[in-house]
Amino acid sequence: MTPLVLQELPAIEAVPVAAWNALVGDDHPFLRHEFLYALEASGAVSPATGWVPRHLTLWQGEALVGVMPHYHKHHSFGEYVFDWGWAEAWERAGGDYYPKGLSAIPFTPAPGPRLALASHLDPLAVRRVLAEVWEASGLSSWHLLFAEPAEVEAWQAACPSLLARDGVQFQWRDRGYGDFEGFLTALTAKRRKAIRRERRLVADQGLTLHRLEGEAIDAAAMAHFFRCYEITYLERGRHGYLGLDFFERLRRTLPESLLLIQARLEGRPVAAALCLQGARTLYGRYWGSEVLADCLHFEACYYQGIEHCLERGLTLFDPGTQGEHKLSRGFAPRRLTSLHHIADPRLRDAVARFCAEERVHVEAYSRAAEAALPFRES
């Protein structure tokens, strides 16, 4: 058999689009070449922004047989698994935490695959080969964020020294509801009434909701969405990580994965939520509004997404990070695990203690969140 050759590439553009996408498929839009290229081509991901692409690729002759997004990071922004405390502690001790290695999707805390391999490869052997990259890199650490549970287990089997850190997100899952009314029926009477009241409040303010997909999202709709997205960040005194060029590139190159939920007042768009969708999952990611309207965020970012999933046969809705307020709207806690290679044994021991202590609190939080779900008892 032709030997495997590992290449670390400085840009996703160096990999043929068709070859990359043939490995990753279309279930997870964030791992597709078009999404990663839009991040780099728009300048959101670049050495100037502290993201240095070092994508890991495996080749057999001319055939691409493995891909993994990989970056050298000079900060911890845009990751959503926060290790600022680790960096501060190590630098106080005289070490250099940055740059570090990172395998994740920039600015995208959505669980999904991180390593895509041709079916004939031995996954265990490949992971051990890849581990040699960061073990020999001279970097302080390597971090695998938001990988799926099976991939986390595979990495732990290949590299037992990796430290596991737990977290929680909130996700909605179709339990055979049929339609939105069926979903409401599964809730307690109190929550069912509250959600109906919230939806009425939106309508009573004269707002109408519209779902645009694919080619129906034109340049004007995307430009309006971007204005709304920027407002969300400007309210906190800064610009968003992503520019209009990034979103325009998605509109042109990945239209089949886009869902734009638009709120209109007297026929004019005034708010928007942009989602991406795979074969089974809807991902709510970006939101903004030009108006202050009661319950509009819940309608545009949660209820419209649930309705869309039920209409299109999508079984999972990942609305993004944070927010216990999602619990009362039927989004259940999901435990997530990130993995971390720490080169220096002194820092590694400290991080291991931190993760073990944190895990106790995460477990308790997850149990409490599960108990707070508003579904009727069977």
mmCIF file of C-alpha atoms in Angstrom:
data_model
loop_
_atom_site.group_PDB
_atom_site.id
_atom_site.type_symbol
_atom_site.label_atom_id
_atom_site.label_comp_id
_atom_site.label_asym_id
_atom_site.label_seq_id
_atom_site.Cartn_x
_atom_site.Cartn_y
_atom_site.Cartn_z
ATOM 1 C CA MET A 1 0.000 0.000 0.000
ATOM 2 C CA THR A 2 1.205 3.517 -0.782
ATOM 3 C CA PRO A 3 2.619 5.070 2.426
ATOM 4 C CA LEU A 4 0.842 7.878 4.243
ATOM 5 C CA VAL A 5 2.371 11.333 3.973
ATOM 6 C CA LEU A 6 1.415 14.036 6.463
ATOM 7 C CA GLN A 7 1.404 17.623 5.213
ATOM 8 C CA GLU A 8 0.753 20.694 7.340
ATOM 9 C CA LEU A 9 -0.697 23.359 5.035
ATOM 10 C CA PRO A 10 -0.760 27.141 5.642
ATOM 11 C CA ALA A 11 -4.149 27.746 4.004
ATOM 12 C CA ILE A 12 -7.295 25.792 3.252
ATOM 13 C CA GLU A 13 -6.966 27.092 -0.315
ATOM 14 C CA ALA A 14 -4.018 24.702 -0.778
ATOM 15 C CA VAL A 15 -6.423 21.754 -0.591
ATOM 16 C CA PRO A 16 -8.704 20.998 -3.575
ATOM 17 C CA VAL A 17 -12.329 21.771 -2.702
ATOM 18 C CA ALA A 18 -13.757 18.541 -4.093
ATOM 19 C CA ALA A 19 -11.132 16.371 -2.392
ATOM 20 C CA TRP A 20 -11.682 17.981 1.027
ATOM 21 C CA ASN A 21 -15.488 17.835 0.774
ATOM 22 C CA ALA A 22 -15.463 14.228 -0.425
ATOM 23 C CA LEU A 23 -14.010 13.291 2.957
ATOM 24 C CA VAL A 24 -16.127 15.525 5.200
ATOM 25 C CA GLY A 25 -19.510 15.053 3.461
ATOM 26 C CA ASP A 26 -22.426 17.465 3.792
ATOM 27 C CA ASP A 27 -23.808 16.592 7.236
ATOM 28 C CA HIS A 28 -21.729 19.247 9.006
ATOM 29 C CA PRO A 29 -21.509 22.550 7.099
ATOM 30 C CA PHE A 30 -18.808 24.040 9.330
ATOM 31 C CA LEU A 31 -16.251 21.438 8.302
ATOM 32 C CA ARG A 32 -16.827 22.011 4.602
ATOM 33 C CA HIS A 33 -14.116 23.657 2.545
ATOM 34 C CA GLU A 34 -16.399 26.580 1.617
ATOM 35 C CA PHE A 35 -16.979 27.561 5.248
ATOM 36 C CA LEU A 36 -13.332 27.358 6.276
ATOM 37 C CA TYR A 37 -12.220 29.142 3.115
ATOM 38 C CA ALA A 38 -14.721 31.969 3.708
ATOM 39 C CA LEU A 39 -13.164 32.509 7.141
ATOM 40 C CA GLU A 40 -9.660 32.759 5.678
ATOM 41 C CA ALA A 41 -10.465 34.638 2.469
ATOM 42 C CA SER A 42 -12.469 37.273 4.360
ATOM 43 C CA GLY A 43 -9.576 37.882 6.769
ATOM 44 C CA ALA A 44 -11.450 36.746 9.884
ATOM 45 C CA VAL A 45 -8.937 33.913 10.261
ATOM 46 C CA SER A 46 -5.378 34.971 9.493
ATOM 47 C CA PRO A 47 -2.039 35.604 11.201
ATOM 48 C CA ALA A 48 -3.147 39.234 11.587
ATOM 49 C CA THR A 49 -6.094 38.147 13.749
ATOM 50 C CA GLY A 50 -4.085 35.640 15.760
ATOM 51 C CA TRP A 51 -5.287 32.556 13.855
ATOM 52 C CA VAL A 52 -2.455 30.947 11.888
ATOM 53 C CA PRO A 53 -3.771 28.090 9.688
ATOM 54 C CA ARG A 54 -1.761 24.858 9.939
ATOM 55 C CA HIS A 55 -4.251 22.400 8.500
ATOM 56 C CA LEU A 56 -3.292 18.752 8.830
ATOM 57 C CA THR A 57 -3.710 16.643 5.707
ATOM 58 C CA LEU A 58 -2.884 13.020 4.924
ATOM 59 C CA TRP A 59 -2.027 11.846 1.425
ATOM 60 C CA GLN A 60 -1.442 8.538 -0.290
ATOM 61 C CA GLY A 61 0.269 9.461 -3.516
ATOM 62 C CA GLU A 62 -1.955 12.084 -5.134
ATOM 63 C CA ALA A 63 -5.018 11.071 -3.117
ATOM 64 C CA LEU A 64 -6.168 13.119 -0.130
ATOM 65 C CA VAL A 65 -7.199 10.592 2.555
ATOM 66 C CA GLY A 66 -7.424 12.637 5.751
ATOM 67 C CA VAL A 67 -8.093 16.241 6.832
ATOM 68 C CA MET A 68 -8.238 18.110 10.128
ATOM 69 C CA PRO A 69 -8.564 21.865 10.653
ATOM 70 C CA HIS A 70 -5.654 23.047 12.753
ATOM 71 C CA TYR A 71 -4.368 26.451 13.841
ATOM 72 C CA HIS A 72 -1.623 28.053 15.849
ATOM 73 C CA LYS A 73 -3.350 30.526 18.148
ATOM 74 C CA HIS A 74 -1.855 33.652 19.710
ATOM 75 C CA HIS A 75 -4.821 34.229 22.043
ATOM 76 C CA SER A 76 -7.963 32.380 23.143
ATOM 77 C CA PHE A 77 -10.663 34.522 21.531
ATOM 78 C CA GLY A 78 -13.320 32.861 19.397
ATOM 79 C CA GLU A 79 -13.041 29.413 20.987
ATOM 80 C CA TYR A 80 -15.775 29.227 23.692
ATOM 81 C CA VAL A 81 -13.825 26.774 25.830
ATOM 82 C CA PHE A 82 -12.095 29.248 28.044
ATOM 83 C CA ASP A 83 -8.476 28.682 29.040
ATOM 84 C CA TRP A 84 -7.464 32.249 29.845
ATOM 85 C CA GLY A 85 -6.816 31.226 33.444
ATOM 86 C CA TRP A 86 -4.437 28.473 32.355
ATOM 87 C CA ALA A 87 -2.528 30.942 30.177
ATOM 88 C CA GLU A 88 -2.296 33.528 32.940
ATOM 89 C CA ALA A 89 -1.071 31.003 35.488
ATOM 90 C CA TRP A 90 1.579 29.595 33.158
ATOM 91 C CA GLU A 91 2.857 33.005 32.157
ATOM 92 C CA ARG A 92 3.039 34.068 35.811
ATOM 93 C CA ALA A 93 5.240 31.000 36.333
ATOM 94 C CA GLY A 94 7.534 32.191 33.535
ATOM 95 C CA GLY A 95 6.236 30.042 30.681
ATOM 96 C CA ASP A 96 4.898 30.954 27.247
ATOM 97 C CA TYR A 97 1.356 29.683 26.744
ATOM 98 C CA TYR A 98 0.945 31.247 23.293
ATOM 99 C CA PRO A 99 1.168 30.244 20.546
ATOM 100 C CA LYS A 100 -0.787 27.061 21.158
ATOM 101 C CA GLY A 101 -2.212 24.425 18.814
ATOM 102 C CA LEU A 102 -5.947 24.242 18.206
ATOM 103 C CA SER A 103 -8.201 21.903 16.228
ATOM 104 C CA ALA A 104 -11.627 23.525 16.131
ATOM 105 C CA ILE A 105 -13.896 25.548 13.865
ATOM 106 C CA PRO A 106 -13.127 29.237 14.456
ATOM 107 C CA PHE A 107 -15.882 31.241 16.169
ATOM 108 C CA THR A 108 -18.177 28.198 16.014
ATOM 109 C CA PRO A 109 -18.977 26.322 19.244
ATOM 110 C CA ALA A 110 -21.003 23.660 17.401
ATOM 111 C CA PRO A 111 -20.321 19.962 18.084
ATOM 112 C CA GLY A 112 -19.253 18.020 15.032
ATOM 113 C CA PRO A 113 -16.440 15.945 13.521
ATOM 114 C CA ARG A 114 -12.953 17.416 13.533
ATOM 115 C CA LEU A 115 -11.016 14.654 11.765
ATOM 116 C CA ALA A 116 -12.266 13.170 8.471
ATOM 117 C CA LEU A 117 -10.591 10.043 7.121
ATOM 118 C CA ALA A 118 -10.955 7.745 4.137
ATOM 119 C CA SER A 119 -12.701 4.539 5.186
ATOM 120 C CA HIS A 120 -9.727 2.242 4.562
ATOM 121 C CA LEU A 121 -7.436 3.977 7.077
ATOM 122 C CA ASP A 122 -6.820 2.748 10.611
ATOM 123 C CA PRO A 123 -8.228 5.588 12.796
ATOM 124 C CA LEU A 124 -6.137 4.622 15.824
ATOM 125 C CA ALA A 125 -2.886 4.604 13.883
ATOM 126 C CA VAL A 126 -3.718 7.901 12.159
ATOM 127 C CA ARG A 127 -4.438 9.644 15.458
ATOM 128 C CA ARG A 128 -1.119 8.494 16.857
ATOM 129 C CA VAL A 129 0.633 9.901 13.790
ATOM 130 C CA LEU A 130 -1.171 13.219 14.181
ATOM 131 C CA ALA A 131 -0.338 13.359 17.873
ATOM 132 C CA GLU A 132 3.336 13.431 16.926
ATOM 133 C CA VAL A 133 2.702 16.818 15.281
ATOM 134 C CA TRP A 134 1.875 18.650 18.500
ATOM 135 C CA GLU A 135 4.157 16.553 20.677
ATOM 136 C CA ALA A 136 7.100 17.651 18.516
ATOM 137 C CA SER A 137 5.852 21.172 17.813
ATOM 138 C CA GLY A 138 7.433 22.911 20.790
ATOM 139 C CA LEU A 139 4.075 24.561 21.559
ATOM 140 C CA SER A 140 2.740 24.693 25.096
ATOM 141 C CA SER A 141 -0.442 22.778 24.267
ATOM 142 C CA TRP A 142 -2.912 21.438 21.749
ATOM 143 C CA HIS A 143 -6.688 21.634 22.152
ATOM 144 C CA LEU A 144 -9.515 19.706 20.471
ATOM 145 C CA LEU A 145 -12.800 21.574 20.875
ATOM 146 C CA PHE A 146 -16.428 20.546 20.281
ATOM 147 C CA ALA A 147 -15.675 17.148 18.777
ATOM 148 C CA GLU A 148 -18.427 14.551 18.805
ATOM 149 C CA PRO A 149 -18.444 11.964 21.642
ATOM 150 C CA ALA A 150 -17.270 9.073 19.436
ATOM 151 C CA GLU A 151 -14.335 11.133 18.217
ATOM 152 C CA VAL A 152 -13.448 12.171 21.760
ATOM 153 C CA GLU A 153 -13.390 8.496 22.785
ATOM 154 C CA ALA A 154 -11.245 7.603 19.780
ATOM 155 C CA TRP A 155 -8.698 10.273 20.677
ATOM 156 C CA GLN A 156 -8.624 9.157 24.295
ATOM 157 C CA ALA A 157 -7.925 5.588 23.158
ATOM 158 C CA ALA A 158 -5.116 6.744 20.880
ATOM 159 C CA CYS A 159 -3.619 9.274 23.310
ATOM 160 C CA PRO A 160 -4.458 8.412 26.944
ATOM 161 C CA SER A 161 -2.479 11.401 28.225
ATOM 162 C CA LEU A 162 -5.020 13.873 26.830
ATOM 163 C CA LEU A 163 -6.888 15.772 29.539
ATOM 164 C CA ALA A 164 -10.683 15.886 29.304
ATOM 165 C CA ARG A 165 -12.677 18.978 30.200
ATOM 166 C CA ASP A 166 -16.468 18.870 30.413
ATOM 167 C CA GLY A 167 -19.006 21.527 29.537
ATOM 168 C CA VAL A 168 -22.729 21.907 28.893
ATOM 169 C CA GLN A 169 -24.765 23.224 25.986
ATOM 170 C CA PHE A 170 -28.521 23.296 25.415
ATOM 171 C CA GLN A 171 -30.060 21.559 22.408
ATOM 172 C CA TRP A 172 -33.545 20.712 21.183
ATOM 173 C CA ARG A 173 -34.240 17.222 19.913
ATOM 174 C CA ASP A 174 -37.312 15.986 18.058
ATOM 175 C CA ARG A 175 -39.015 13.279 20.111
ATOM 176 C CA GLY A 176 -41.607 12.501 17.482
ATOM 177 C CA TYR A 177 -43.637 15.659 18.062
ATOM 178 C CA GLY A 178 -44.975 15.841 14.509
ATOM 179 C CA ASP A 179 -45.475 19.613 14.469
ATOM 180 C CA PHE A 180 -45.089 22.622 16.755
ATOM 181 C CA GLU A 181 -48.418 21.988 18.422
ATOM 182 C CA GLY A 182 -47.262 18.453 19.177
ATOM 183 C CA PHE A 183 -44.133 19.881 20.765
ATOM 184 C CA LEU A 184 -46.216 22.217 22.915
ATOM 185 C CA THR A 185 -48.427 19.340 23.995
ATOM 186 C CA ALA A 186 -45.378 17.609 25.465
ATOM 187 C CA LEU A 187 -44.719 20.598 27.763
ATOM 188 C CA THR A 188 -46.324 21.421 31.076
ATOM 189 C CA ALA A 189 -49.452 23.560 30.852
ATOM 190 C CA LYS A 190 -47.605 26.523 32.386
ATOM 191 C CA ARG A 191 -44.837 26.508 29.804
ATOM 192 C CA ARG A 192 -47.214 25.780 26.947
ATOM 193 C CA LYS A 193 -49.241 28.871 27.823
ATOM 194 C CA ALA A 194 -46.095 30.977 28.257
ATOM 195 C CA ILE A 195 -44.759 30.092 24.822
ATOM 196 C CA ARG A 196 -48.097 30.778 23.167
ATOM 197 C CA ARG A 197 -48.220 34.137 24.937
ATOM 198 C CA GLU A 198 -44.699 35.012 23.757
ATOM 199 C CA ARG A 199 -45.602 34.201 20.162
ATOM 200 C CA ARG A 200 -48.783 36.285 20.393
ATOM 201 C CA LEU A 201 -46.798 39.223 21.752
ATOM 202 C CA VAL A 202 -44.584 39.183 18.666
ATOM 203 C CA ALA A 203 -47.593 39.126 16.339
ATOM 204 C CA ASP A 204 -49.407 41.835 18.345
ATOM 205 C CA GLN A 205 -46.449 44.168 17.741
ATOM 206 C CA GLY A 206 -47.075 43.874 14.006
ATOM 207 C CA LEU A 207 -44.078 41.658 13.354
ATOM 208 C CA THR A 208 -44.165 38.827 10.848
ATOM 209 C CA LEU A 209 -41.547 36.075 10.490
ATOM 210 C CA HIS A 210 -40.237 34.762 7.175
ATOM 211 C CA ARG A 211 -37.830 31.879 6.505
ATOM 212 C CA LEU A 212 -35.582 32.251 3.460
ATOM 213 C CA GLU A 213 -33.383 29.432 2.191
ATOM 214 C CA GLY A 214 -30.656 29.040 -0.387
ATOM 215 C CA GLU A 215 -31.067 31.145 -3.492
ATOM 216 C CA ALA A 216 -33.943 33.085 -1.884
ATOM 217 C CA ILE A 217 -31.333 34.843 0.283
ATOM 218 C CA ASP A 218 -30.223 37.669 -1.989
ATOM 219 C CA ALA A 219 -27.483 40.240 -1.457
ATOM 220 C CA ALA A 220 -29.914 42.772 0.024
ATOM 221 C CA ALA A 221 -31.218 40.282 2.579
ATOM 222 C CA MET A 222 -27.677 39.341 3.585
ATOM 223 C CA ALA A 223 -26.619 42.987 3.843
ATOM 224 C CA HIS A 224 -29.586 43.699 6.109
ATOM 225 C CA PHE A 225 -28.774 40.680 8.251
ATOM 226 C CA PHE A 226 -25.202 41.909 8.612
ATOM 227 C CA ARG A 227 -26.365 45.339 9.809
ATOM 228 C CA CYS A 228 -28.410 43.623 12.491
ATOM 229 C CA TYR A 229 -25.520 41.311 13.422
ATOM 230 C CA GLU A 230 -23.188 44.296 13.818
ATOM 231 C CA ILE A 231 -25.698 46.085 16.073
ATOM 232 C CA THR A 232 -25.486 43.184 18.526
ATOM 233 C CA TYR A 233 -21.721 43.683 18.852
ATOM 234 C CA LEU A 234 -21.726 47.483 18.730
ATOM 235 C CA GLU A 235 -24.010 47.480 21.755
ATOM 236 C CA ARG A 236 -21.028 45.966 23.585
ATOM 237 C CA GLY A 237 -18.626 48.506 22.130
ATOM 238 C CA ARG A 238 -16.919 46.463 19.430
ATOM 239 C CA HIS A 239 -17.330 44.979 15.968
ATOM 240 C CA GLY A 240 -18.195 41.357 15.301
ATOM 241 C CA TYR A 241 -15.522 38.800 14.537
ATOM 242 C CA LEU A 242 -16.992 38.231 11.083
ATOM 243 C CA GLY A 243 -17.390 40.737 8.273
ATOM 244 C CA LEU A 244 -19.936 41.088 5.502
ATOM 245 C CA ASP A 245 -17.456 39.528 3.067
ATOM 246 C CA PHE A 246 -17.530 36.294 5.093
ATOM 247 C CA PHE A 247 -21.317 36.078 4.986
ATOM 248 C CA GLU A 248 -21.444 37.016 1.306
ATOM 249 C CA ARG A 249 -19.007 34.226 0.508
ATOM 250 C CA LEU A 250 -21.275 31.761 2.324
ATOM 251 C CA ARG A 251 -24.254 33.069 0.386
ATOM 252 C CA ARG A 252 -22.478 32.502 -2.909
ATOM 253 C CA THR A 253 -20.682 29.223 -2.228
ATOM 254 C CA LEU A 254 -22.772 27.413 0.406
ATOM 255 C CA PRO A 255 -26.376 28.565 -0.225
ATOM 256 C CA GLU A 256 -27.891 25.122 0.343
ATOM 257 C CA SER A 257 -26.723 25.235 3.968
ATOM 258 C CA LEU A 258 -28.213 28.634 4.829
ATOM 259 C CA LEU A 259 -31.484 29.511 6.526
ATOM 260 C CA LEU A 260 -32.241 33.191 7.129
ATOM 261 C CA ILE A 261 -35.094 33.973 9.509
ATOM 262 C CA GLN A 262 -36.259 37.499 8.878
ATOM 263 C CA ALA A 263 -38.603 39.574 11.037
ATOM 264 C CA ARG A 264 -40.530 42.262 9.176
ATOM 265 C CA LEU A 265 -42.526 45.262 10.323
ATOM 266 C CA GLU A 266 -44.964 46.710 7.777
ATOM 267 C CA GLY A 267 -43.173 44.667 5.129
ATOM 268 C CA ARG A 268 -39.705 45.983 5.983
ATOM 269 C CA PRO A 269 -37.047 43.697 7.525
ATOM 270 C CA VAL A 270 -36.045 44.837 11.010
ATOM 271 C CA ALA A 271 -34.328 41.774 12.535
ATOM 272 C CA ALA A 272 -32.681 38.580 11.324
ATOM 273 C CA ALA A 273 -31.213 35.285 12.492
ATOM 274 C CA LEU A 274 -28.870 33.334 10.239
ATOM 275 C CA CYS A 275 -28.666 29.561 10.708
ATOM 276 C CA LEU A 276 -26.770 26.798 8.962
ATOM 277 C CA GLN A 277 -28.187 23.349 8.398
ATOM 278 C CA GLY A 278 -26.802 19.899 7.736
ATOM 279 C CA ALA A 279 -28.533 16.666 6.830
ATOM 280 C CA ARG A 280 -29.978 16.204 10.342
ATOM 281 C CA THR A 281 -29.170 19.304 12.346
ATOM 282 C CA LEU A 282 -30.047 23.003 12.367
ATOM 283 C CA TYR A 283 -27.422 25.310 13.837
ATOM 284 C CA GLY A 284 -28.555 28.704 15.097
ATOM 285 C CA ARG A 285 -25.521 30.975 15.019
ATOM 286 C CA TYR A 286 -25.933 34.694 14.295
ATOM 287 C CA TRP A 287 -28.602 37.215 15.313
ATOM 288 C CA GLY A 288 -29.330 40.921 15.444
ATOM 289 C CA SER A 289 -32.191 43.420 15.498
ATOM 290 C CA GLU A 290 -32.787 47.056 14.625
ATOM 291 C CA VAL A 291 -35.796 47.261 16.953
ATOM 292 C CA LEU A 292 -36.625 46.543 20.567
ATOM 293 C CA ALA A 293 -39.532 44.122 20.546
ATOM 294 C CA ASP A 294 -40.804 41.880 23.308
ATOM 295 C CA CYS A 295 -39.990 38.186 22.805
ATOM 296 C CA LEU A 296 -38.712 38.676 19.244
ATOM 297 C CA HIS A 297 -35.401 36.988 20.043
ATOM 298 C CA PHE A 298 -37.205 33.896 21.346
ATOM 299 C CA GLU A 299 -39.399 33.735 18.261
ATOM 300 C CA ALA A 300 -36.669 34.278 15.673
ATOM 301 C CA CYS A 301 -33.898 32.266 17.315
ATOM 302 C CA TYR A 302 -35.832 29.406 18.938
ATOM 303 C CA TYR A 303 -39.436 28.871 17.886
ATOM 304 C CA GLN A 304 -38.906 29.462 14.180
ATOM 305 C CA GLY A 305 -35.976 27.037 14.271
ATOM 306 C CA ILE A 306 -38.036 24.351 16.007
ATOM 307 C CA GLU A 307 -40.812 24.769 13.450
ATOM 308 C CA HIS A 308 -38.301 24.534 10.621
ATOM 309 C CA CYS A 309 -36.822 21.319 12.024
ATOM 310 C CA LEU A 310 -40.258 19.733 12.376
ATOM 311 C CA GLU A 311 -41.246 20.728 8.851
ATOM 312 C CA ARG A 312 -37.979 19.527 7.254
ATOM 313 C CA GLY A 313 -37.345 16.380 9.254
ATOM 314 C CA LEU A 314 -34.271 17.716 11.060
ATOM 315 C CA THR A 315 -33.950 15.940 14.380
ATOM 316 C CA LEU A 316 -31.594 18.252 16.286
ATOM 317 C CA PHE A 317 -31.489 22.025 16.804
ATOM 318 C CA ASP A 318 -28.289 23.484 18.254
ATOM 319 C CA PRO A 319 -29.088 27.157 18.990
ATOM 320 C CA GLY A 320 -25.609 28.175 20.163
ATOM 321 C CA THR A 321 -23.850 28.513 23.500
ATOM 322 C CA GLN A 322 -24.967 29.686 26.916
ATOM 323 C CA GLY A 323 -28.360 30.514 28.298
ATOM 324 C CA GLU A 324 -30.410 28.763 30.957
ATOM 325 C CA HIS A 325 -33.377 30.564 29.400
ATOM 326 C CA LYS A 326 -33.267 27.875 26.704
ATOM 327 C CA LEU A 327 -34.295 25.255 29.276
ATOM 328 C CA SER A 328 -37.796 26.623 29.704
ATOM 329 C CA ARG A 329 -38.223 26.470 25.931
ATOM 330 C CA GLY A 330 -37.465 22.781 25.661
ATOM 331 C CA PHE A 331 -33.697 22.816 25.024
ATOM 332 C CA ALA A 332 -32.108 20.065 27.096
ATOM 333 C CA PRO A 333 -28.565 20.096 28.534
ATOM 334 C CA ARG A 334 -25.968 18.158 26.579
ATOM 335 C CA ARG A 335 -22.588 17.306 28.049
ATOM 336 C CA LEU A 336 -19.620 18.120 25.830
ATOM 337 C CA THR A 337 -15.975 17.191 26.255
ATOM 338 C CA SER A 338 -12.894 18.999 25.003
ATOM 339 C CA LEU A 339 -9.447 17.388 24.997
ATOM 340 C CA HIS A 340 -6.148 19.039 25.869
ATOM 341 C CA HIS A 341 -2.510 18.064 25.419
ATOM 342 C CA ILE A 342 -0.325 20.022 27.868
ATOM 343 C CA ALA A 343 3.389 19.690 27.176
ATOM 344 C CA ASP A 344 4.922 20.709 30.498
ATOM 345 C CA PRO A 345 4.136 18.244 33.319
ATOM 346 C CA ARG A 346 3.864 21.036 35.901
ATOM 347 C CA LEU A 347 1.142 22.861 33.953
ATOM 348 C CA ARG A 348 -0.431 19.557 33.015
ATOM 349 C CA ASP A 349 -0.832 18.549 36.668
ATOM 350 C CA ALA A 350 -2.419 21.898 37.533
ATOM 351 C CA VAL A 351 -4.827 21.727 34.593
ATOM 352 C CA ALA A 352 -5.723 18.125 35.456
ATOM 353 C CA ARG A 353 -6.683 19.186 39.005
ATOM 354 C CA PHE A 354 -8.696 22.093 37.651
ATOM 355 C CA CYS A 355 -10.598 19.879 35.209
ATOM 356 C CA ALA A 356 -11.364 17.300 37.883
ATOM 357 C CA GLU A 357 -12.731 19.954 40.264
ATOM 358 C CA GLU A 358 -14.676 21.658 37.493
ATOM 359 C CA ARG A 359 -16.198 18.340 36.404
ATOM 360 C CA VAL A 360 -17.940 17.955 39.771
ATOM 361 C CA HIS A 361 -19.671 21.317 39.293
ATOM 362 C CA VAL A 362 -20.531 20.588 35.663
ATOM 363 C CA GLU A 363 -22.158 17.293 36.651
ATOM 364 C CA ALA A 364 -24.226 18.988 39.340
ATOM 365 C CA TYR A 365 -25.230 21.799 36.974
ATOM 366 C CA SER A 366 -26.218 19.323 34.274
ATOM 367 C CA ARG A 367 -28.387 17.331 36.679
ATOM 368 C CA ALA A 368 -30.098 20.479 37.930
ATOM 369 C CA ALA A 369 -30.716 21.659 34.378
ATOM 370 C CA GLU A 370 -32.194 18.303 33.391
ATOM 371 C CA ALA A 371 -34.542 18.462 36.377
ATOM 372 C CA ALA A 372 -35.690 21.951 35.342
ATOM 373 C CA LEU A 373 -36.899 20.913 31.880
ATOM 374 C CA PRO A 374 -40.576 21.808 31.368
ATOM 375 C CA PHE A 375 -41.766 18.533 29.860
ATOM 376 C CA ARG A 376 -44.721 16.700 31.339
ATOM 377 C CA GLU A 377 -43.900 13.516 33.199
ATOM 378 C CA SER A 378 -44.547 10.351 31.209
#
